[in-house]
Amino acid sequence: MVIFLITPFNLLTGVMKAQAVVQLLEYPTAGQVLINELMWPGSIPNGPSDEWVELKNTTGGDLNLGLCYLTKNTDGQADVTMVSLPQGAIITAGGYYLISNFAESSSAINIAPNLVDNSLTLDNNNLLIKLYCPPEAVVGTVGEFDILIDIAGDGSAPLAGSNDTIKK
């Protein structure tokens, strides 16, 4: 983590003004953020689209998730970007970052998600989700240099649960 202290100084009066602290958080590397939970079958009464992904920070420091993204692979060929995290997205030390298809008021989840994005769709038959983040040195360039942080699924049907019996 890089911390800058900004101390404005008035040359005419010789008085220092209040300090501002700006933190530039590091991006995670492989294994520092995990795809911790997937809710893929939906819920009652909200239907099969009531899905979410929970990320877990395994470190003792806050991490920058801005410009990180989740991909899905449903055809066994190429990864497709499913959700892009906004600039300013932070996952706290030891904390969670919840991405949901619906807001708390329209979902079976009982907590407000960090990000609501209706492009979140989890395949019920071919589940393979990946989390990518940019490396520190090339922030702003998408794709070519991005680091694979974690993978959930192997491209086959999810190991547990059923979309036939949607949970409450």
Coordinates of C-alpha atoms in Angstrom, one line a residue:
M1 CA 0.0 0.0 0.0
V2 CA 1.3 3.4 -0.9
I3 CA 0.3 6.4 1.3
F4 CA 0.8 10.0 0.3
L5 CA 0.5 12.8 2.8
I6 CA -0.6 16.1 1.3
T7 CA 0.2 19.2 3.3
P8 CA -0.8 22.4 1.7
F9 CA 1.4 25.3 2.8
N10 CA 0.4 29.0 2.5
L11 CA 3.5 30.9 1.5
L12 CA 2.0 34.3 2.5
T13 CA 1.0 33.4 6.0
G14 CA 3.4 30.6 6.7
V15 CA 0.4 28.4 8.0
M16 CA 0.0 24.8 7.2
K17 CA -3.5 23.6 6.4
A18 CA -5.1 20.3 7.3
Q19 CA -3.5 17.1 5.9
A20 CA -5.2 14.8 3.5
V21 CA -4.3 11.2 3.2
V22 CA -4.6 9.4 -0.1
Q23 CA -4.2 5.6 -0.2
L24 CA -3.4 3.7 -3.3
L25 CA -4.3 0.1 -2.6
E26 CA -2.6 -2.8 -4.2
Y27 CA -4.4 -5.2 -6.6
P28 CA -4.6 -8.8 -5.5
T29 CA -2.4 -11.5 -6.8
A30 CA -3.3 -15.1 -7.3
G31 CA -4.9 -16.6 -4.1
Q32 CA -5.3 -13.4 -2.2
V33 CA -9.0 -13.1 -3.3
L34 CA -11.1 -16.2 -3.6
I35 CA -14.4 -16.8 -5.3
N36 CA -15.9 -17.9 -2.0
E37 CA -19.5 -18.6 -2.8
L38 CA -21.7 -19.0 -5.9
M39 CA -25.5 -18.9 -5.7
W40 CA -26.4 -20.3 -9.1
P41 CA -29.8 -22.0 -8.9
G42 CA -31.8 -18.9 -8.0
S43 CA -34.4 -18.6 -5.1
I44 CA -38.0 -18.5 -4.3
P45 CA -39.9 -16.2 -4.9
N46 CA -37.4 -14.4 -7.2
G47 CA -36.7 -17.2 -9.7
P48 CA -33.6 -18.6 -11.3
S49 CA -32.1 -15.2 -12.0
D50 CA -31.6 -14.4 -8.3
E51 CA -27.9 -15.3 -8.4
W52 CA -24.8 -13.9 -6.7
V53 CA -21.0 -14.3 -6.4
E54 CA -19.1 -13.7 -3.1
L55 CA -15.4 -12.8 -3.1
K56 CA -13.3 -13.3 0.0
N57 CA -10.1 -11.3 0.8
T58 CA -7.6 -13.8 2.4
T59 CA -5.1 -11.1 3.4
G60 CA -4.7 -8.7 6.4
G61 CA -4.9 -5.6 4.1
D62 CA -7.5 -3.9 2.0
L63 CA -7.2 -4.6 -1.7
N64 CA -8.2 -2.7 -4.9
L65 CA -10.8 -4.5 -7.0
G66 CA -11.3 -1.6 -9.4
L67 CA -11.0 -2.8 -13.0
C68 CA -11.0 -6.4 -12.0
Y69 CA -13.6 -8.6 -13.8
L70 CA -15.4 -12.0 -13.7
T71 CA -15.5 -14.1 -16.8
K72 CA -17.7 -17.1 -17.7
N73 CA -17.1 -19.9 -20.1
T74 CA -20.2 -21.7 -21.3
D75 CA -19.0 -23.2 -24.6
G76 CA -15.7 -24.7 -23.6
Q77 CA -13.9 -22.3 -25.9
A78 CA -13.3 -18.7 -24.9
D79 CA -13.8 -16.8 -21.7
V80 CA -16.4 -13.9 -21.9
T81 CA -16.4 -11.0 -19.6
M82 CA -19.5 -11.2 -17.4
V83 CA -19.1 -8.5 -14.8
S84 CA -16.6 -5.6 -14.6
L85 CA -15.9 -4.1 -11.2
P86 CA -16.0 -0.3 -11.0
Q87 CA -13.1 1.9 -10.2
G88 CA -13.0 2.5 -6.5
A89 CA -14.1 -1.1 -5.6
I90 CA -12.3 -2.2 -2.5
I91 CA -12.4 -5.5 -0.6
T92 CA -11.5 -5.0 3.1
A93 CA -8.9 -7.0 5.0
G94 CA -10.4 -10.5 5.6
G95 CA -13.7 -9.2 4.2
Y96 CA -16.2 -10.1 1.5
Y97 CA -17.3 -8.4 -1.7
L98 CA -20.8 -9.4 -2.9
I99 CA -21.9 -9.2 -6.5
S100 CA -25.6 -9.8 -7.1
N101 CA -28.0 -9.8 -10.0
F102 CA -30.6 -8.1 -7.8
A103 CA -30.6 -5.6 -5.0
E104 CA -31.3 -6.8 -1.5
S105 CA -34.9 -5.7 -1.7
S106 CA -35.5 -8.0 -4.7
S107 CA -33.4 -10.9 -3.7
A108 CA -33.3 -13.8 -1.2
I109 CA -30.0 -12.5 0.2
N110 CA -30.3 -10.7 3.5
I111 CA -27.5 -8.2 3.0
A112 CA -26.9 -5.3 0.6
P113 CA -24.5 -6.4 -2.2
N114 CA -21.4 -4.3 -2.9
L115 CA -22.4 -4.4 -6.6
V116 CA -25.7 -5.0 -8.4
D117 CA -25.2 -6.0 -12.0
N118 CA -27.9 -7.7 -14.0
S119 CA -25.3 -9.1 -16.4
L120 CA -24.4 -11.6 -13.7
T121 CA -25.6 -15.0 -15.0
L122 CA -24.3 -18.3 -13.8
D123 CA -24.6 -21.3 -16.1
N124 CA -26.6 -24.2 -14.6
N125 CA -24.9 -26.8 -16.7
N126 CA -21.4 -25.6 -17.6
L127 CA -20.0 -23.6 -14.6
L128 CA -16.6 -22.0 -15.0
I129 CA -16.1 -18.6 -13.5
K130 CA -12.7 -16.7 -13.4
L131 CA -11.6 -13.6 -11.6
Y132 CA -9.0 -11.4 -13.3
C133 CA -7.3 -8.3 -12.1
P134 CA -4.8 -5.9 -13.8
P135 CA -1.2 -6.0 -12.6
E136 CA 0.0 -2.8 -10.8
A137 CA 2.4 -1.9 -13.6
V138 CA -0.1 -1.9 -16.5
V139 CA -3.3 -0.6 -14.9
G140 CA -5.5 0.7 -17.7
T141 CA -4.6 -2.0 -20.3
V142 CA -7.3 -4.6 -20.3
G143 CA -6.8 -8.3 -21.2
E144 CA -3.4 -9.0 -22.4
F145 CA -1.5 -8.6 -19.1
D146 CA -4.3 -9.4 -16.6
I147 CA -3.6 -11.8 -13.8
L148 CA -5.8 -14.8 -13.1
I149 CA -6.7 -14.5 -9.4
D150 CA -9.1 -17.4 -8.9
I151 CA -11.3 -20.0 -10.7
A152 CA -14.6 -21.6 -9.6
G153 CA -16.0 -24.6 -11.4
D154 CA -14.5 -26.8 -14.1
G155 CA -16.9 -26.2 -17.0
S156 CA -19.2 -29.1 -16.0
A157 CA -22.4 -29.0 -14.0
P158 CA -22.1 -27.5 -10.5
L159 CA -21.2 -30.1 -7.9
A160 CA -24.1 -29.4 -5.5
G161 CA -27.6 -28.1 -5.6
S162 CA -30.3 -28.3 -8.1
N163 CA -32.1 -25.8 -10.3
D164 CA -35.1 -28.1 -10.3
T165 CA -35.7 -27.4 -6.6
I166 CA -35.0 -23.7 -6.1
K167 CA -34.1 -22.9 -2.5
K168 CA -35.9 -20.3 -0.3

